[in-house]
Each structure stands twice: as structure tokens, then as C-alpha cells.
PDB file of C-alpha atoms in Angstrom:
ATOM      1  CA  ASP A   1      87.046  68.356  97.308  1.00 61.00           C
ATOM      2  CA  ALA A   2      87.662  64.990  96.231  1.00 78.00           C
ATOM      3  CA  GLY A   3      88.669  64.170  99.760  1.00 92.00           C
ATOM      4  CA  VAL A   4      91.749  61.852 101.308  1.00 96.00           C
ATOM      5  CA  ILE A   5      92.825  59.667  97.986  1.00 97.00           C
ATOM      6  CA  GLN A   6      94.863  56.381  98.724  1.00 97.00           C
ATOM      7  CA  SER A   7      96.094  54.062  96.513  1.00 96.00           C
ATOM      8  CA  PRO A   8      95.978  51.235  95.671  1.00 97.00           C
ATOM      9  CA  ARG A   9      92.737  50.170  97.588  1.00 96.00           C
ATOM     10  CA  HIS A  10      94.012  46.660  97.472  1.00 97.00           C
ATOM     11  CA  GLU A  11      97.199  44.926  97.435  1.00 97.00           C
ATOM     12  CA  VAL A  12      98.250  41.360  97.533  1.00 97.00           C
ATOM     13  CA  THR A  13     101.900  40.663  97.359  1.00 97.00           C
ATOM     14  CA  GLU A  14     104.286  37.859  98.623  1.00 97.00           C
ATOM     15  CA  MET A  15     106.720  38.064 101.660  1.00 97.00           C
ATOM     16  CA  GLY A  16     109.871  39.766 101.094  1.00 96.00           C
ATOM     17  CA  GLN A  17     108.502  42.224  98.480  1.00 97.00           C
ATOM     18  CA  GLU A  18     108.620  45.779  98.585  1.00 97.00           C
ATOM     19  CA  VAL A  19     104.973  47.576  99.168  1.00 98.00           C
ATOM     20  CA  THR A  20     104.525  51.022  98.724  1.00 98.00           C
ATOM     21  CA  LEU A  21     101.564  52.964  99.638  1.00 98.00           C
ATOM     22  CA  ARG A  22     100.287  56.379  98.695  1.00 98.00           C
ATOM     23  CA  CYS A  23      98.176  59.129  99.795  1.00 98.00           C
ATOM     24  CA  LYS A  24      97.148  62.523  98.512  1.00 97.00           C
ATOM     25  CA  PRO A  25      95.929  64.850 101.464  1.00 97.00           C
ATOM     26  CA  ILE A  26      92.680  67.056 101.228  1.00 95.00           C
ATOM     27  CA  SER A  27      94.457  70.606  99.627  1.00 94.00           C
ATOM     28  CA  GLY A  28      95.178  72.952 102.041  1.00 92.00           C
ATOM     29  CA  HIS A  29      95.575  70.524 105.100  1.00 93.00           C
ATOM     30  CA  ASP A  30      99.163  70.437 106.627  1.00 92.00           C
ATOM     31  CA  TYR A  31      99.090  67.807 108.642  1.00 94.00           C
ATOM     32  CA  LEU A  32      98.961  64.215 107.280  1.00 96.00           C
ATOM     33  CA  PHE A  33      98.841  61.081 109.464  1.00 96.00           C
ATOM     34  CA  TRP A  34      99.240  57.209 108.360  1.00 97.00           C
ATOM     35  CA  TYR A  35      97.462  54.616 110.365  1.00 96.00           C
ATOM     36  CA  ARG A  36      97.314  50.998 110.533  1.00 97.00           C
ATOM     37  CA  GLN A  37      94.282  48.864 111.444  1.00 96.00           C
ATOM     38  CA  THR A  38      93.928  45.159 112.412  1.00 94.00           C
ATOM     39  CA  MET A  39      92.011  42.952 114.478  1.00 89.00           C
ATOM     40  CA  MET A  40      94.232  42.344 117.401  1.00 88.00           C
ATOM     41  CA  ARG A  41      95.930  46.208 117.729  1.00 88.00           C
ATOM     42  CA  GLY A  42      92.991  48.012 116.532  1.00 89.00           C
ATOM     43  CA  LEU A  43      93.851  51.707 115.065  1.00 92.00           C
ATOM     44  CA  GLU A  44      97.485  52.648 115.455  1.00 91.00           C
ATOM     45  CA  LEU A  45      99.075  55.764 114.675  1.00 93.00           C
ATOM     46  CA  LEU A  46     102.421  54.967 112.739  1.00 95.00           C
ATOM     47  CA  ILE A  47     103.759  58.781 111.393  1.00 96.00           C
ATOM     48  CA  TYR A  48     102.814  61.995 111.001  1.00 95.00           C
ATOM     49  CA  PHE A  49     103.871  64.834 109.287  1.00 96.00           C
ATOM     50  CA  ASN A  50     103.306  68.887 109.452  1.00 94.00           C
ATOM     51  CA  ASN A  51     104.027  70.647 106.750  1.00 95.00           C
ATOM     52  CA  ASN A  52     105.612  67.739 104.857  1.00 95.00           C
ATOM     53  CA  VAL A  53     108.332  67.191 107.909  1.00 96.00           C
ATOM     54  CA  PRO A  54     107.798  64.494 110.042  1.00 95.00           C
ATOM     55  CA  ILE A  55     106.877  65.022 113.402  1.00 93.00           C
ATOM     56  CA  ASP A  56     106.414  61.704 115.293  1.00 92.00           C
ATOM     57  CA  ASP A  57     107.334  58.399 114.172  1.00 93.00           C
ATOM     58  CA  SER A  58     107.275  56.739 117.254  1.00 91.00           C
ATOM     59  CA  GLY A  59     104.793  54.366 116.041  1.00 91.00           C
ATOM     60  CA  MET A  60     106.538  53.248 113.340  1.00 94.00           C
ATOM     61  CA  PRO A  61     107.146  49.437 114.239  1.00 87.00           C
ATOM     62  CA  GLU A  62     110.200  48.702 112.265  1.00 85.00           C
ATOM     63  CA  ASP A  63     113.188  49.545 110.074  1.00 91.00           C
ATOM     64  CA  ARG A  64     111.103  47.911 107.421  1.00 95.00           C
ATOM     65  CA  PHE A  65     108.592  50.825 107.289  1.00 97.00           C
ATOM     66  CA  SER A  66     109.406  54.259 105.972  1.00 97.00           C
ATOM     67  CA  ALA A  67     107.240  56.943 105.394  1.00 97.00           C
ATOM     68  CA  LYS A  68     107.993  60.534 102.920  1.00 97.00           C
ATOM     69  CA  MET A  69     106.237  63.522 102.147  1.00 97.00           C
ATOM     70  CA  PRO A  70     108.067  65.005  99.011  1.00 97.00           C
ATOM     71  CA  ASN A  71     105.583  67.920  98.645  1.00 95.00           C
ATOM     72  CA  ALA A  72     102.145  69.063 100.272  1.00 94.00           C
ATOM     73  CA  SER A  73     100.025  66.882  98.201  1.00 94.00           C
ATOM     74  CA  PHE A  74     101.652  63.401  98.229  1.00 96.00           C
ATOM     75  CA  SER A  75     103.119  61.041 100.919  1.00 98.00           C
ATOM     76  CA  THR A  76     104.185  57.347 100.548  1.00 98.00           C
ATOM     77  CA  LEU A  77     104.559  54.701 102.884  1.00 98.00           C
ATOM     78  CA  LYS A  78     106.797  51.792 102.138  1.00 98.00           C
ATOM     79  CA  ILE A  79     107.529  48.572 103.515  1.00 97.00           C
ATOM     80  CA  GLN A  80     110.607  46.554 102.752  1.00 96.00           C
ATOM     81  CA  PRO A  81     110.512  43.905 102.772  1.00 96.00           C
ATOM     82  CA  SER A  82     106.999  42.618 103.388  1.00 96.00           C
ATOM     83  CA  GLU A  83     105.783  39.822 106.122  1.00 96.00           C
ATOM     84  CA  PRO A  84     102.955  38.503 106.613  1.00 96.00           C
ATOM     85  CA  ARG A  85     102.343  40.217 109.890  1.00 95.00           C
ATOM     86  CA  ASP A  86     101.971  43.578 108.004  1.00 96.00           C
ATOM     87  CA  SER A  87      98.775  42.617 106.484  1.00 97.00           C
ATOM     88  CA  ALA A  88      96.032  44.987 107.596  1.00 97.00           C
ATOM     89  CA  VAL A  89      94.357  47.945 106.457  1.00 97.00           C
ATOM     90  CA  TYR A  90      96.146  51.472 106.031  1.00 98.00           C
ATOM     91  CA  PHE A  91      94.721  54.674 106.384  1.00 97.00           C
ATOM     92  CA  CYS A  92      95.803  57.843 105.634  1.00 97.00           C
ATOM     93  CA  ALA A  93      94.111  61.117 107.000  1.00 96.00           C
ATOM     94  CA  SER A  94      94.649  64.746 106.906  1.00 95.00           C
ATOM     95  CA  TRP A  95      93.824  67.764 109.205  1.00 92.00           C
ATOM     96  CA  THR A  96      94.391  71.389 109.641  1.00 87.00           C
ATOM     97  CA  PRO A  97      93.974  72.867 112.786  1.00 82.00           C
ATOM     98  CA  THR A  98      90.810  75.134 111.347  1.00 76.00           C
ATOM     99  CA  TRP A  99      89.006  72.163 111.253  1.00 74.00           C
ATOM    100  CA  GLU A 100      87.780  70.018 114.117  1.00 78.00           C
ATOM    101  CA  THR A 101      88.375  66.462 112.593  1.00 84.00           C
ATOM    102  CA  GLN A 102      90.795  64.545 110.627  1.00 89.00           C
ATOM    103  CA  TYR A 103      89.237  63.196 107.478  1.00 92.00           C
ATOM    104  CA  PHE A 104      90.530  59.527 106.598  1.00 95.00           C
ATOM    105  CA  GLY A 105      91.053  58.284 102.949  1.00 96.00           C
ATOM    106  CA  PRO A 106      89.280  54.795 101.965  1.00 95.00           C
ATOM    107  CA  GLY A 107      92.390  53.086 102.995  1.00 96.00           C
ATOM    108  CA  THR A 108      94.522  50.224 101.447  1.00 97.00           C
ATOM    109  CA  ARG A 109      94.020  46.608 102.550  1.00 97.00           C
ATOM    110  CA  LEU A 110      97.347  44.951 102.289  1.00 98.00           C
ATOM    111  CA  LEU A 111      97.544  41.075 102.095  1.00 97.00           C
ATOM    112  CA  VAL A 112     100.935  40.050 102.377  1.00 97.00           C
ATOM    113  CA  LEU A 113     101.243  36.059 101.542  1.00 97.00           C
TER     114      LEU A 113
ATOM    115  CA  ALA B   1      96.682  53.618 130.869  1.00 54.00           C
ATOM    116  CA  GLN B   2      94.070  53.519 128.338  1.00 62.00           C
ATOM    117  CA  LYS B   3      92.893  56.963 127.529  1.00 90.00           C
ATOM    118  CA  ILE B   4      90.015  56.400 125.701  1.00 95.00           C
ATOM    119  CA  THR B   5      87.869  53.139 126.987  1.00 95.00           C
ATOM    120  CA  GLN B   6      85.034  51.585 125.336  1.00 96.00           C
ATOM    121  CA  THR B   7      83.590  48.687 127.185  1.00 95.00           C
ATOM    122  CA  GLN B   8      81.051  47.085 124.674  1.00 94.00           C
ATOM    123  CA  PRO B   9      82.530  45.105 122.212  1.00 93.00           C
ATOM    124  CA  GLY B  10      79.290  44.497 120.710  1.00 95.00           C
ATOM    125  CA  MET B  11      75.694  45.565 120.583  1.00 95.00           C
ATOM    126  CA  PHE B  12      72.444  44.916 119.761  1.00 96.00           C
ATOM    127  CA  VAL B  13      69.470  47.629 118.863  1.00 97.00           C
ATOM    128  CA  GLN B  14      66.218  46.849 117.127  1.00 97.00           C
ATOM    129  CA  GLU B  15      65.560  49.015 114.185  1.00 97.00           C
ATOM    130  CA  LYS B  16      64.014  52.485 115.021  1.00 97.00           C
ATOM    131  CA  GLU B  17      64.696  52.146 118.830  1.00 97.00           C
ATOM    132  CA  ALA B  18      67.380  54.657 120.010  1.00 97.00           C
ATOM    133  CA  VAL B  19      71.044  53.033 121.104  1.00 97.00           C
ATOM    134  CA  THR B  20      73.461  54.482 123.796  1.00 98.00           C
ATOM    135  CA  LEU B  21      77.248  53.672 122.685  1.00 98.00           C
ATOM    136  CA  ASP B  22      79.453  54.144 125.693  1.00 97.00           C
ATOM    137  CA  CYS B  23      82.863  56.199 125.788  1.00 97.00           C
ATOM    138  CA  THR B  24      84.871  57.163 129.139  1.00 97.00           C
ATOM    139  CA  TYR B  25      88.072  59.127 128.851  1.00 96.00           C
ATOM    140  CA  ASP B  26      91.138  60.024 130.483  1.00 94.00           C
ATOM    141  CA  THR B  27      93.149  63.345 130.493  1.00 92.00           C
ATOM    142  CA  SER B  28      94.310  66.180 132.679  1.00 89.00           C
ATOM    143  CA  ASP B  29      94.230  68.440 129.895  1.00 89.00           C
ATOM    144  CA  PRO B  30      91.420  70.852 130.394  1.00 89.00           C
ATOM    145  CA  SER B  31      91.052  71.411 126.810  1.00 90.00           C
ATOM    146  CA  TYR B  32      90.359  68.817 124.517  1.00 92.00           C
ATOM    147  CA  GLY B  33      88.103  67.489 121.847  1.00 93.00           C
ATOM    148  CA  LEU B  34      86.306  64.274 121.505  1.00 94.00           C
ATOM    149  CA  PHE B  35      84.659  62.424 117.927  1.00 94.00           C
ATOM    150  CA  TRP B  36      83.119  59.684 116.930  1.00 97.00           C
ATOM    151  CA  TYR B  37      83.654  57.835 113.757  1.00 96.00           C
ATOM    152  CA  LYS B  38      81.523  55.561 112.309  1.00 97.00           C
ATOM    153  CA  GLN B  39      83.226  52.229 110.118  1.00 97.00           C
ATOM    154  CA  PRO B  40      81.009  50.314 107.900  1.00 96.00           C
ATOM    155  CA  SER B  41      81.491  46.760 106.751  1.00 94.00           C
ATOM    156  CA  SER B  42      83.084  48.627 103.486  1.00 92.00           C
ATOM    157  CA  GLY B  43      85.927  50.070 105.833  1.00 92.00           C
ATOM    158  CA  GLU B  44      85.864  53.681 105.353  1.00 93.00           C
ATOM    159  CA  MET B  45      86.009  55.642 108.984  1.00 94.00           C
ATOM    160  CA  ILE B  46      83.324  58.528 108.397  1.00 94.00           C
ATOM    161  CA  PHE B  47      83.287  61.219 110.981  1.00 93.00           C
ATOM    162  CA  LEU B  48      80.260  61.719 112.642  1.00 95.00           C
ATOM    163  CA  ILE B  49      80.100  63.989 115.692  1.00 95.00           C
ATOM    164  CA  TYR B  50      82.703  66.454 117.624  1.00 94.00           C
ATOM    165  CA  GLN B  51      82.801  67.775 120.929  1.00 94.00           C
ATOM    166  CA  GLY B  52      84.873  70.510 122.615  1.00 92.00           C
ATOM    167  CA  SER B  53      85.869  70.541 126.299  1.00 93.00           C
ATOM    168  CA  TYR B  54      84.356  74.133 126.354  1.00 92.00           C
ATOM    169  CA  ASP B  55      81.351  73.476 124.783  1.00 90.00           C
ATOM    170  CA  GLN B  56      78.323  74.205 126.657  1.00 87.00           C
ATOM    171  CA  GLN B  57      75.691  72.431 124.847  1.00 93.00           C
ATOM    172  CA  ASN B  58      75.962  68.800 123.812  1.00 95.00           C
ATOM    173  CA  ALA B  59      76.647  68.246 120.192  1.00 95.00           C
ATOM    174  CA  THR B  60      74.001  67.327 117.988  1.00 96.00           C
ATOM    175  CA  GLU B  61      74.293  65.925 114.117  1.00 94.00           C
ATOM    176  CA  GLY B  62      71.315  64.766 112.622  1.00 96.00           C
ATOM    177  CA  ARG B  63      70.369  61.259 114.486  1.00 97.00           C
ATOM    178  CA  TYR B  64      73.372  61.434 116.518  1.00 97.00           C
ATOM    179  CA  SER B  65      74.110  63.327 119.718  1.00 97.00           C
ATOM    180  CA  LEU B  66      76.896  63.312 121.808  1.00 97.00           C
ATOM    181  CA  ASN B  67      76.297  62.842 125.801  1.00 96.00           C
ATOM    182  CA  PHE B  68      78.970  64.800 127.202  1.00 96.00           C
ATOM    183  CA  GLN B  69      79.418  64.729 130.679  1.00 95.00           C
ATOM    184  CA  LYS B  70      82.285  66.212 131.646  1.00 93.00           C
ATOM    185  CA  ALA B  71      82.868  65.573 135.574  1.00 93.00           C
ATOM    186  CA  ARG B  72      82.204  61.625 134.784  1.00 95.00           C
ATOM    187  CA  LYS B  73      84.550  62.288 131.753  1.00 95.00           C
ATOM    188  CA  SER B  74      82.292  60.302 129.394  1.00 96.00           C
ATOM    189  CA  ALA B  75      81.074  61.000 126.207  1.00 97.00           C
ATOM    190  CA  ASN B  76      78.400  59.131 124.857  1.00 98.00           C
ATOM    191  CA  LEU B  77      76.986  58.649 121.300  1.00 98.00           C
ATOM    192  CA  VAL B  78      73.184  58.425 121.134  1.00 98.00           C
ATOM    193  CA  ILE B  79      71.354  57.455 117.945  1.00 98.00           C
ATOM    194  CA  SER B  80      68.091  57.999 117.528  1.00 96.00           C
ATOM    195  CA  ALA B  81      65.468  56.112 115.621  1.00 96.00           C
ATOM    196  CA  SER B  82      68.308  53.202 114.567  1.00 97.00           C
ATOM    197  CA  GLN B  83      68.377  52.342 110.864  1.00 97.00           C
ATOM    198  CA  LEU B  84      69.777  49.161 109.330  1.00 97.00           C
ATOM    199  CA  GLY B  85      72.303  51.218 107.724  1.00 97.00           C
ATOM    200  CA  ASP B  86      73.670  52.257 110.925  1.00 98.00           C
ATOM    201  CA  SER B  87      75.362  48.515 111.845  1.00 98.00           C
ATOM    202  CA  ALA B  88      79.046  49.129 111.682  1.00 98.00           C
ATOM    203  CA  MET B  89      81.887  49.773 114.185  1.00 97.00           C
ATOM    204  CA  TYR B  90      81.785  53.050 115.999  1.00 98.00           C
ATOM    205  CA  PHE B  91      85.108  54.282 117.466  1.00 97.00           C
ATOM    206  CA  CYS B  92      85.181  56.953 119.947  1.00 97.00           C
ATOM    207  CA  ALA B  93      88.592  59.373 119.968  1.00 95.00           C
ATOM    208  CA  MET B  94      90.238  62.093 121.736  1.00 94.00           C
ATOM    209  CA  ARG B  95      92.458  64.966 120.725  1.00 91.00           C
ATOM    210  CA  GLU B  96      94.089  66.950 123.384  1.00 86.00           C
ATOM    211  CA  GLU B  97      95.137  70.828 123.284  1.00 78.00           C
ATOM    212  CA  GLY B  98      98.684  71.343 121.675  1.00 75.00           C
ATOM    213  CA  TYR B  99      98.446  67.513 120.286  1.00 77.00           C
ATOM    214  CA  GLN B 100      97.967  66.800 116.803  1.00 81.00           C
ATOM    215  CA  LYS B 101      97.916  63.323 117.323  1.00 85.00           C
ATOM    216  CA  VAL B 102      94.389  61.330 118.483  1.00 89.00           C
ATOM    217  CA  THR B 103      93.787  58.489 120.383  1.00 90.00           C
ATOM    218  CA  PHE B 104      91.115  56.109 119.364  1.00 93.00           C
ATOM    219  CA  GLY B 105      89.419  53.392 121.339  1.00 94.00           C
ATOM    220  CA  THR B 106      88.619  49.818 120.461  1.00 93.00           C
ATOM    221  CA  GLY B 107      85.366  50.144 119.124  1.00 95.00           C
ATOM    222  CA  THR B 108      82.039  49.244 119.369  1.00 97.00           C
ATOM    223  CA  LYS B 109      80.548  47.056 117.093  1.00 97.00           C
ATOM    224  CA  LEU B 110      76.671  47.693 116.427  1.00 98.00           C
ATOM    225  CA  GLN B 111      74.441  45.878 114.786  1.00 98.00           C
ATOM    226  CA  VAL B 112      70.543  46.650 113.990  1.00 97.00           C
ATOM    227  CA  ILE B 113      67.938  44.277 113.675  1.00 97.00           C
ATOM    228  CA  PRO B 114      65.228  44.322 111.411  1.00 94.00           C
TER     229      PRO B 114
END
């Protein structure tokens, strides 16, 4: 298995632009998580899905953030409009209860100028 | 209240020596799992080791072992024979039974000195 795949790996954009981050979970994993990591706040859970359905989005910081999972093999995290304080590393992770741990993707480093 | 506490922001260890990274946790749930992840400078999150609350023995994975003291609610990571490649951030994490969310600590930055 290729593991969790995220794209792009790096994104530089200007304030006000729309940013879309993409994630392909491990096949057969029915949970998908989006995290944000910053120096100030550490690793924060933004939202997670079970069987493509959002279960808990209480970590989504503002209405500018949205996430979708149209099918079992694809999810997006969108920021519109982006702001400099959104600069962070965004991780996607997938999990199935038959496994002990979540597996993380390589992350997307986002810089908003 | 913090559910996962890592009190060591940074640590140094001499190459080939053993090092212990501290982690304490807080839960009233009798069933939970504890994890350690490594994050090197390249940024990826690498799963190292897992301990279930009902496991009788401490988990081990190669040079990594988890010193699990349930009564003290501690789950320290022990790295034996440190290598330069062990220099990284290390995160302790917990999942409580019935919850899919994992709570992470703030991390410990380990630097291995040649």
C-alpha cells in the first residue's frame, strides 16, 4: 500500500486566495482525520470523517475552512479566503479500528503571504 | 485540563546512550491506548509504538520500549543505543475507548550528540 497520499506537498499563496488540500487515505481505512500543526498551537484536530461522513468538525477554526469527503478514497480541505495566520503544516491521517494507530500522510506545508 | 503532558521541551543524549522521554496522561476511562510518534526535521509523522491499557507487558519495538506505569498514569518512551538519526520531535498521544480522536502532547525535541 502506498500509504496516505497528500497533495500538494508545498503551497505558497497570497492572502485572499482559495487553497485546496487533497488527501487519499489508505485503502480500507474508514476514518479520515485532518490536522493542523503550528509552532504555537501544536497538532490540532480540525475534522474527522467516518465512512465519508463528517463526525466532528469542532476543531475547524472558522467558516473559511471547509472539508469534504465525496468518496472513500478522496478528501479535500479548503480555505477560502486564506489568511497569513493559516500558514501551517496540514496533515491527513487515516485509520481503521482493526489497526492500533492512525497513519499520517506526509503533510502539506502551506504558506500564505 | 491537559490529557497528555510532556514536560521536557528539549533533551540531549550522547550517541549510543539510552534516553527516556516522559509522558503522563489523564483519563478516567479504563480502556485506552497510548502511542508515540517521531517527527524528524523532514516533517512526517512516524508511528513508533503502541501500548494498550490492558496489556500486561510493556510494549517494545526494536530499540524503542514503552515504560507503562498505569497507577502513575505514565507512558515513558525509552530509546536504547541512541543514534544520530533519532534526533527529532517525539509526540506522546492517547485514544480513549469509544473515541476515534487521538489527543497529542506538545512534544519533546531530542537531539543526539555525536
